Amino acid sequence: DQQVKQNSPSLSVQEGRISILNCDYTNSMFDYFLWYKKYPAEGPTFLISISSIKDKNEDGRFTVFLNKSAKHLSLHIVPSQPGDSAVYFCAARVTGGGNKLTFGTGTQLKVEL
Amino acid sequence: DAGVIQSPRHEVTEMGQEVTLRCKPISGHNSLFWYRQTMMRGLELLIYFNNNVPIDDSGMPEDRFSAKMPNASFSTLKIQPSEPRDSAVYFCASSSGVLTEAFFGQGTRLTVV
């Protein structure tokens, strides 16, 4: 039972345009959400997070939006750069459940010149 | 700063053999996590430790899997006997508290033939 879903296994975007990566979750107890980025042959690295008390968090070119009623979050990257090409994982956590993260299956982003 | 260190980076073994994966967390971190990455299920949490004590091992797939953390600077994940379906990339991660982001190692790619 996949509690965190990333339904798009891949996404291709032109350099300079906006990349939008989507994530849906089913567990209403999740109250903290994270995005990780992963390059080949490396471990995932933390990118940005958002608490359920917010609906938006911005860090430079990266913005995460949370829609609790729809149980949906998205990561916007603008402008997209070739170095952003990587696999992006969405993850969720229940506060009080330790630091146990539930991850999605990932979306491969390719930013083309 | 040294990050999370995993060894070996690659392991090829025959079905039925015992496999031991090793992890050295970031110094000072008191939470340690073992994840497995597969195409179908993304990143799955197998087990996590807090202050060297296993907190949640509900993700360990079978009794063939076991994990130990004898001290704050070392953990092992053992598979005995190994099976071809165990082939995956295994990641170790650590964090400095129960509510901070986790830092991942580079992973061990396990192939069981």
PDB file of C-alpha atoms in Angstrom:
ATOM      1  CA  ASP A   1       0.000   0.000   0.000  1.00  0.00           C
ATOM      2  CA  GLN A   2       1.801   3.095  -1.268  1.00  0.00           C
ATOM      3  CA  GLN A   3       0.957   5.944   1.107  1.00  0.00           C
ATOM      4  CA  VAL A   4       3.001   8.470  -0.864  1.00  0.00           C
ATOM      5  CA  LYS A   5       2.541   8.416  -4.615  1.00  0.00           C
ATOM      6  CA  GLN A   6       4.415  10.064  -7.418  1.00  0.00           C
ATOM      7  CA  ASN A   7       2.425   9.108 -10.455  1.00  0.00           C
ATOM      8  CA  SER A   8       4.781  10.562 -13.050  1.00  0.00           C
ATOM      9  CA  PRO A   9       7.897   8.440 -13.345  1.00  0.00           C
ATOM     10  CA  SER A  10       9.532  10.979 -15.626  1.00  0.00           C
ATOM     11  CA  LEU A  11       9.300  14.600 -16.706  1.00  0.00           C
ATOM     12  CA  SER A  12      11.139  16.479 -19.424  1.00  0.00           C
ATOM     13  CA  VAL A  13      11.403  20.290 -19.375  1.00  0.00           C
ATOM     14  CA  GLN A  14      13.327  22.857 -21.368  1.00  0.00           C
ATOM     15  CA  GLU A  15      16.005  24.895 -19.673  1.00  0.00           C
ATOM     16  CA  GLY A  16      14.615  28.125 -18.272  1.00  0.00           C
ATOM     17  CA  ARG A  17      11.064  26.832 -18.006  1.00  0.00           C
ATOM     18  CA  ILE A  18       9.211  25.785 -14.893  1.00  0.00           C
ATOM     19  CA  SER A  19       9.365  22.186 -13.671  1.00  0.00           C
ATOM     20  CA  ILE A  20       6.407  20.973 -11.631  1.00  0.00           C
ATOM     21  CA  LEU A  21       6.710  17.693  -9.792  1.00  0.00           C
ATOM     22  CA  ASN A  22       3.649  16.271  -8.106  1.00  0.00           C
ATOM     23  CA  CYS A  23       3.059  14.069  -5.096  1.00  0.00           C
ATOM     24  CA  ASP A  24      -0.105  12.670  -3.515  1.00  0.00           C
ATOM     25  CA  TYR A  25      -0.512  11.052  -0.136  1.00  0.00           C
ATOM     26  CA  THR A  26      -3.215   9.012   1.519  1.00  0.00           C
ATOM     27  CA  ASN A  27      -2.348   9.122   5.217  1.00  0.00           C
ATOM     28  CA  SER A  28      -4.061  12.128   6.807  1.00  0.00           C
ATOM     29  CA  MET A  29      -1.739  11.819   9.814  1.00  0.00           C
ATOM     30  CA  PHE A  30       1.244  13.025   7.784  1.00  0.00           C
ATOM     31  CA  ASP A  31       2.115  16.527   8.953  1.00  0.00           C
ATOM     32  CA  TYR A  32       5.564  17.189   7.528  1.00  0.00           C
ATOM     33  CA  PHE A  33       6.683  16.786   3.946  1.00  0.00           C
ATOM     34  CA  LEU A  34      10.085  16.788   2.315  1.00  0.00           C
ATOM     35  CA  TRP A  35      11.608  16.666  -1.122  1.00  0.00           C
ATOM     36  CA  TYR A  36      14.882  14.904  -1.788  1.00  0.00           C
ATOM     37  CA  LYS A  37      16.979  15.005  -4.935  1.00  0.00           C
ATOM     38  CA  LYS A  38      19.069  12.077  -6.113  1.00  0.00           C
ATOM     39  CA  TYR A  39      21.816  11.940  -8.716  1.00  0.00           C
ATOM     40  CA  PRO A  40      22.975   8.589 -10.157  1.00  0.00           C
ATOM     41  CA  ALA A  41      25.305   6.612  -7.895  1.00  0.00           C
ATOM     42  CA  GLU A  42      24.715   9.023  -5.028  1.00  0.00           C
ATOM     43  CA  GLY A  43      22.439   9.023  -2.026  1.00  0.00           C
ATOM     44  CA  PRO A  44      19.380  11.286  -1.865  1.00  0.00           C
ATOM     45  CA  THR A  45      20.024  14.801  -0.584  1.00  0.00           C
ATOM     46  CA  PHE A  46      17.516  16.981   1.225  1.00  0.00           C
ATOM     47  CA  LEU A  47      16.091  19.808  -0.875  1.00  0.00           C
ATOM     48  CA  ILE A  48      13.161  21.523   0.811  1.00  0.00           C
ATOM     49  CA  SER A  49      10.408  20.780   3.308  1.00  0.00           C
ATOM     50  CA  ILE A  50       7.045  22.069   4.456  1.00  0.00           C
ATOM     51  CA  SER A  51       5.001  21.700   7.593  1.00  0.00           C
ATOM     52  CA  SER A  52       1.283  21.029   7.383  1.00  0.00           C
ATOM     53  CA  ILE A  53       0.574  24.372   9.052  1.00  0.00           C
ATOM     54  CA  LYS A  54       1.808  26.103   5.911  1.00  0.00           C
ATOM     55  CA  ASP A  55       0.703  25.943   2.318  1.00  0.00           C
ATOM     56  CA  LYS A  56       3.872  27.260   0.701  1.00  0.00           C
ATOM     57  CA  ASN A  57       7.578  27.270   1.349  1.00  0.00           C
ATOM     58  CA  GLU A  58      10.121  28.899  -0.903  1.00  0.00           C
ATOM     59  CA  ASP A  59      13.882  28.551  -1.121  1.00  0.00           C
ATOM     60  CA  GLY A  60      15.504  30.242  -4.057  1.00  0.00           C
ATOM     61  CA  ARG A  61      14.379  28.575  -7.278  1.00  0.00           C
ATOM     62  CA  PHE A  62      12.493  25.893  -5.363  1.00  0.00           C
ATOM     63  CA  THR A  63       8.974  26.254  -3.990  1.00  0.00           C
ATOM     64  CA  VAL A  64       6.847  23.573  -2.417  1.00  0.00           C
ATOM     65  CA  PHE A  65       3.062  23.924  -2.280  1.00  0.00           C
ATOM     66  CA  LEU A  66       0.822  21.904   0.000  1.00  0.00           C
ATOM     67  CA  ASN A  67      -2.905  21.369  -0.486  1.00  0.00           C
ATOM     68  CA  LYS A  68      -4.050  19.475   2.593  1.00  0.00           C
ATOM     69  CA  SER A  69      -7.644  19.075   1.539  1.00  0.00           C
ATOM     70  CA  ALA A  70      -6.522  17.375  -1.655  1.00  0.00           C
ATOM     71  CA  LYS A  71      -3.655  15.568   0.068  1.00  0.00           C
ATOM     72  CA  HIS A  72      -1.396  16.870  -2.641  1.00  0.00           C
ATOM     73  CA  LEU A  73       1.921  18.645  -2.771  1.00  0.00           C
ATOM     74  CA  SER A  74       4.027  19.894  -5.599  1.00  0.00           C
ATOM     75  CA  LEU A  75       7.570  21.089  -6.124  1.00  0.00           C
ATOM     76  CA  HIS A  76       8.134  23.970  -8.513  1.00  0.00           C
ATOM     77  CA  ILE A  77      11.565  24.685  -9.919  1.00  0.00           C
ATOM     78  CA  VAL A  78      11.924  27.936 -11.805  1.00  0.00           C
ATOM     79  CA  PRO A  79      13.901  28.548 -13.853  1.00  0.00           C
ATOM     80  CA  SER A  80      14.929  24.949 -14.505  1.00  0.00           C
ATOM     81  CA  GLN A  81      18.615  24.309 -15.140  1.00  0.00           C
ATOM     82  CA  PRO A  82      20.398  21.298 -16.665  1.00  0.00           C
ATOM     83  CA  GLY A  83      21.967  20.589 -13.258  1.00  0.00           C
ATOM     84  CA  ASP A  84      18.485  20.008 -11.876  1.00  0.00           C
ATOM     85  CA  SER A  85      18.262  16.789 -13.886  1.00  0.00           C
ATOM     86  CA  ALA A  86      17.899  14.119 -11.225  1.00  0.00           C
ATOM     87  CA  VAL A  87      15.366  11.869  -9.536  1.00  0.00           C
ATOM     88  CA  TYR A  88      13.137  13.730  -7.087  1.00  0.00           C
ATOM     89  CA  PHE A  89      11.576  11.897  -4.163  1.00  0.00           C
ATOM     90  CA  CYS A  90       8.663  13.152  -2.143  1.00  0.00           C
ATOM     91  CA  ALA A  91       8.590  12.032   1.505  1.00  0.00           C
ATOM     92  CA  ALA A  92       6.204  12.417   4.419  1.00  0.00           C
ATOM     93  CA  ARG A  93       6.378  12.045   8.154  1.00  0.00           C
ATOM     94  CA  VAL A  94       4.090  11.910  11.162  1.00  0.00           C
ATOM     95  CA  THR A  95       5.355  14.082  14.021  1.00  0.00           C
ATOM     96  CA  GLY A  96       5.547  11.850  17.047  1.00  0.00           C
ATOM     97  CA  GLY A  97       6.402   8.922  14.833  1.00  0.00           C
ATOM     98  CA  GLY A  98      10.100   9.533  15.156  1.00  0.00           C
ATOM     99  CA  ASN A  99      11.892  10.504  11.974  1.00  0.00           C
ATOM    100  CA  LYS A 100      10.355   7.683   9.975  1.00  0.00           C
ATOM    101  CA  LEU A 101       9.991   8.970   6.423  1.00  0.00           C
ATOM    102  CA  THR A 102       7.657   7.398   3.901  1.00  0.00           C
ATOM    103  CA  PHE A 103       8.923   7.981   0.379  1.00  0.00           C
ATOM    104  CA  GLY A 104       7.305   7.975  -3.011  1.00  0.00           C
ATOM    105  CA  THR A 105       8.739   6.111  -5.985  1.00  0.00           C
ATOM    106  CA  GLY A 106      10.419   9.171  -7.444  1.00  0.00           C
ATOM    107  CA  THR A 107      10.173  11.261 -10.611  1.00  0.00           C
ATOM    108  CA  GLN A 108      13.072  11.455 -13.053  1.00  0.00           C
ATOM    109  CA  LEU A 109      13.435  15.068 -14.171  1.00  0.00           C
ATOM    110  CA  LYS A 110      15.370  15.834 -17.329  1.00  0.00           C
ATOM    111  CA  VAL A 111      16.097  19.453 -18.127  1.00  0.00           C
ATOM    112  CA  GLU A 112      17.016  19.837 -21.768  1.00  0.00           C
ATOM    113  CA  LEU A 113      19.047  22.597 -23.378  1.00  0.00           C
TER     114      LEU A 113
ATOM    115  CA  ASP B   1      33.004  16.807   7.072  1.00  0.00           C
ATOM    116  CA  ALA B   2      32.665  13.104   6.395  1.00  0.00           C
ATOM    117  CA  GLY B   3      29.146  12.148   5.493  1.00  0.00           C
ATOM    118  CA  VAL B   4      27.450   8.822   6.040  1.00  0.00           C
ATOM    119  CA  ILE B   5      29.845   6.118   4.906  1.00  0.00           C
ATOM    120  CA  GLN B   6      28.601   2.816   3.537  1.00  0.00           C
ATOM    121  CA  SER B   7      30.548  -0.244   2.508  1.00  0.00           C
ATOM    122  CA  PRO B   8      30.834  -1.975   0.204  1.00  0.00           C
ATOM    123  CA  ARG B   9      29.605   0.212  -2.664  1.00  0.00           C
ATOM    124  CA  HIS B  10      28.832  -2.845  -4.743  1.00  0.00           C
ATOM    125  CA  GLU B  11      28.229  -6.442  -3.722  1.00  0.00           C
ATOM    126  CA  VAL B  12      27.596  -9.394  -5.970  1.00  0.00           C
ATOM    127  CA  THR B  13      26.820 -12.649  -4.257  1.00  0.00           C
ATOM    128  CA  GLU B  14      25.294 -16.004  -4.976  1.00  0.00           C
ATOM    129  CA  MET B  15      21.866 -16.982  -3.784  1.00  0.00           C
ATOM    130  CA  GLY B  16      21.991 -18.539  -0.347  1.00  0.00           C
ATOM    131  CA  GLN B  17      25.074 -16.661   0.771  1.00  0.00           C
ATOM    132  CA  GLU B  18      25.181 -14.311   3.744  1.00  0.00           C
ATOM    133  CA  VAL B  19      25.559 -10.623   2.958  1.00  0.00           C
ATOM    134  CA  THR B  20      26.578  -7.909   5.419  1.00  0.00           C
ATOM    135  CA  LEU B  21      26.216  -4.239   4.628  1.00  0.00           C
ATOM    136  CA  ARG B  22      27.959  -1.682   6.798  1.00  0.00           C
ATOM    137  CA  CYS B  23      27.275   1.897   7.766  1.00  0.00           C
ATOM    138  CA  LYS B  24      29.085   4.605   9.679  1.00  0.00           C
ATOM    139  CA  PRO B  25      26.730   7.489  10.496  1.00  0.00           C
ATOM    140  CA  ILE B  26      27.733  11.120  10.779  1.00  0.00           C
ATOM    141  CA  SER B  27      29.467  11.730  14.091  1.00  0.00           C
ATOM    142  CA  GLY B  28      27.044  13.132  16.657  1.00  0.00           C
ATOM    143  CA  HIS B  29      23.935  11.883  14.899  1.00  0.00           C
ATOM    144  CA  ASN B  30      21.752   9.749  17.115  1.00  0.00           C
ATOM    145  CA  SER B  31      19.223   8.396  14.632  1.00  0.00           C
ATOM    146  CA  LEU B  32      20.137   5.849  11.957  1.00  0.00           C
ATOM    147  CA  PHE B  33      17.981   4.473   9.181  1.00  0.00           C
ATOM    148  CA  TRP B  34      18.284   1.648   6.664  1.00  0.00           C
ATOM    149  CA  TYR B  35      16.367   2.073   3.399  1.00  0.00           C
ATOM    150  CA  ARG B  36      16.045  -0.102   0.322  1.00  0.00           C
ATOM    151  CA  GLN B  37      15.450   1.377  -3.125  1.00  0.00           C
ATOM    152  CA  THR B  38      13.668  -0.565  -5.857  1.00  0.00           C
ATOM    153  CA  MET B  39      12.016   0.607  -9.053  1.00  0.00           C
ATOM    154  CA  MET B  40       8.619  -0.663  -7.984  1.00  0.00           C
ATOM    155  CA  ARG B  41       8.488   0.647  -4.427  1.00  0.00           C
ATOM    156  CA  GLY B  42      10.935   3.538  -4.376  1.00  0.00           C
ATOM    157  CA  LEU B  43      12.670   4.058  -1.052  1.00  0.00           C
ATOM    158  CA  GLU B  44      11.365   1.769   1.683  1.00  0.00           C
ATOM    159  CA  LEU B  45      12.344   2.159   5.315  1.00  0.00           C
ATOM    160  CA  LEU B  46      13.559  -1.168   6.655  1.00  0.00           C
ATOM    161  CA  ILE B  47      14.506  -0.250  10.211  1.00  0.00           C
ATOM    162  CA  TYR B  48      15.568   2.727  12.261  1.00  0.00           C
ATOM    163  CA  PHE B  49      17.536   3.173  15.453  1.00  0.00           C
ATOM    164  CA  ASN B  50      17.489   5.966  17.980  1.00  0.00           C
ATOM    165  CA  ASN B  51      20.449   6.121  20.371  1.00  0.00           C
ATOM    166  CA  ASN B  52      21.529   2.670  19.142  1.00  0.00           C
ATOM    167  CA  VAL B  53      18.168   1.115  20.044  1.00  0.00           C
ATOM    168  CA  PRO B  54      15.939  -0.305  17.285  1.00  0.00           C
ATOM    169  CA  ILE B  55      12.706   1.698  17.323  1.00  0.00           C
ATOM    170  CA  ASP B  56      10.783   0.418  14.329  1.00  0.00           C
ATOM    171  CA  ASP B  57      11.676  -2.670  12.320  1.00  0.00           C
ATOM    172  CA  SER B  58       8.270  -3.128  10.738  1.00  0.00           C
ATOM    173  CA  GLY B  59       9.787  -2.599   7.304  1.00  0.00           C
ATOM    174  CA  MET B  60      12.171  -5.535   7.558  1.00  0.00           C
ATOM    175  CA  PRO B  61      10.772  -7.861   4.912  1.00  0.00           C
ATOM    176  CA  GLU B  62      11.559 -11.231   6.441  1.00  0.00           C
ATOM    177  CA  ASP B  63      13.438 -12.990   9.184  1.00  0.00           C
ATOM    178  CA  ARG B  64      16.290 -13.323   6.735  1.00  0.00           C
ATOM    179  CA  PHE B  65      16.995  -9.655   7.377  1.00  0.00           C
ATOM    180  CA  SER B  66      18.576  -8.431  10.594  1.00  0.00           C
ATOM    181  CA  ALA B  67      20.197  -5.180  11.675  1.00  0.00           C
ATOM    182  CA  LYS B  68      22.402  -4.221  14.567  1.00  0.00           C
ATOM    183  CA  MET B  69      23.866  -1.053  15.967  1.00  0.00           C
ATOM    184  CA  PRO B  70      26.467  -2.046  18.548  1.00  0.00           C
ATOM    185  CA  ASN B  71      27.605   1.541  19.083  1.00  0.00           C
ATOM    186  CA  ALA B  72      26.892   5.075  17.938  1.00  0.00           C
ATOM    187  CA  SER B  73      29.336   4.917  15.044  1.00  0.00           C
ATOM    188  CA  PHE B  74      28.523   1.626  13.360  1.00  0.00           C
ATOM    189  CA  SER B  75      25.588  -0.374  12.075  1.00  0.00           C
ATOM    190  CA  THR B  76      25.167  -3.514   9.983  1.00  0.00           C
ATOM    191  CA  LEU B  77      22.368  -4.915   7.879  1.00  0.00           C
ATOM    192  CA  LYS B  78      22.634  -8.643   7.324  1.00  0.00           C
ATOM    193  CA  ILE B  79      20.757 -10.847   4.890  1.00  0.00           C
ATOM    194  CA  GLN B  80      21.030 -14.579   5.468  1.00  0.00           C
ATOM    195  CA  PRO B  81      20.348 -16.395   3.235  1.00  0.00           C
ATOM    196  CA  SER B  82      20.229 -13.958   0.350  1.00  0.00           C
ATOM    197  CA  GLU B  83      17.811 -14.362  -2.557  1.00  0.00           C
ATOM    198  CA  PRO B  84      17.717 -12.782  -6.051  1.00  0.00           C
ATOM    199  CA  ARG B  85      14.704 -10.658  -5.052  1.00  0.00           C
ATOM    200  CA  ASP B  86      16.889  -8.932  -2.458  1.00  0.00           C
ATOM    201  CA  SER B  87      18.789  -7.262  -5.289  1.00  0.00           C
ATOM    202  CA  ALA B  88      18.426  -3.516  -4.771  1.00  0.00           C
ATOM    203  CA  VAL B  89      20.307  -0.446  -3.604  1.00  0.00           C
ATOM    204  CA  TYR B  90      20.484  -0.237   0.175  1.00  0.00           C
ATOM    205  CA  PHE B  91      20.925   3.156   1.773  1.00  0.00           C
ATOM    206  CA  CYS B  92      21.902   4.093   5.267  1.00  0.00           C
ATOM    207  CA  ALA B  93      20.969   7.532   6.589  1.00  0.00           C
ATOM    208  CA  SER B  94      21.470   9.387   9.840  1.00  0.00           C
ATOM    209  CA  SER B  95      20.024  12.443  11.527  1.00  0.00           C
ATOM    210  CA  SER B  96      20.863  14.501  14.575  1.00  0.00           C
ATOM    211  CA  GLY B  97      17.420  14.322  16.074  1.00  0.00           C
ATOM    212  CA  VAL B  98      14.068  12.794  15.561  1.00  0.00           C
ATOM    213  CA  LEU B  99      12.749  15.787  13.655  1.00  0.00           C
ATOM    214  CA  THR B 100      15.667  16.855  11.501  1.00  0.00           C
ATOM    215  CA  GLU B 101      16.311  15.870   7.933  1.00  0.00           C
ATOM    216  CA  ALA B 102      18.228  12.693   7.296  1.00  0.00           C
ATOM    217  CA  PHE B 103      21.563  12.570   5.471  1.00  0.00           C
ATOM    218  CA  PHE B 104      22.070   9.602   3.203  1.00  0.00           C
ATOM    219  CA  GLY B 105      25.128   7.579   2.332  1.00  0.00           C
ATOM    220  CA  GLN B 106      25.996   6.703  -1.248  1.00  0.00           C
ATOM    221  CA  GLY B 107      24.345   3.320  -0.989  1.00  0.00           C
ATOM    222  CA  THR B 108      25.334  -0.297  -1.541  1.00  0.00           C
ATOM    223  CA  ARG B 109      24.187  -1.867  -4.788  1.00  0.00           C
ATOM    224  CA  LEU B 110      23.470  -5.508  -4.006  1.00  0.00           C
ATOM    225  CA  THR B 111      23.110  -8.085  -6.742  1.00  0.00           C
ATOM    226  CA  VAL B 112      22.163 -11.628  -5.802  1.00  0.00           C
ATOM    227  CA  VAL B 113      22.609 -14.110  -8.646  1.00  0.00           C
TER     228      VAL B 113
END
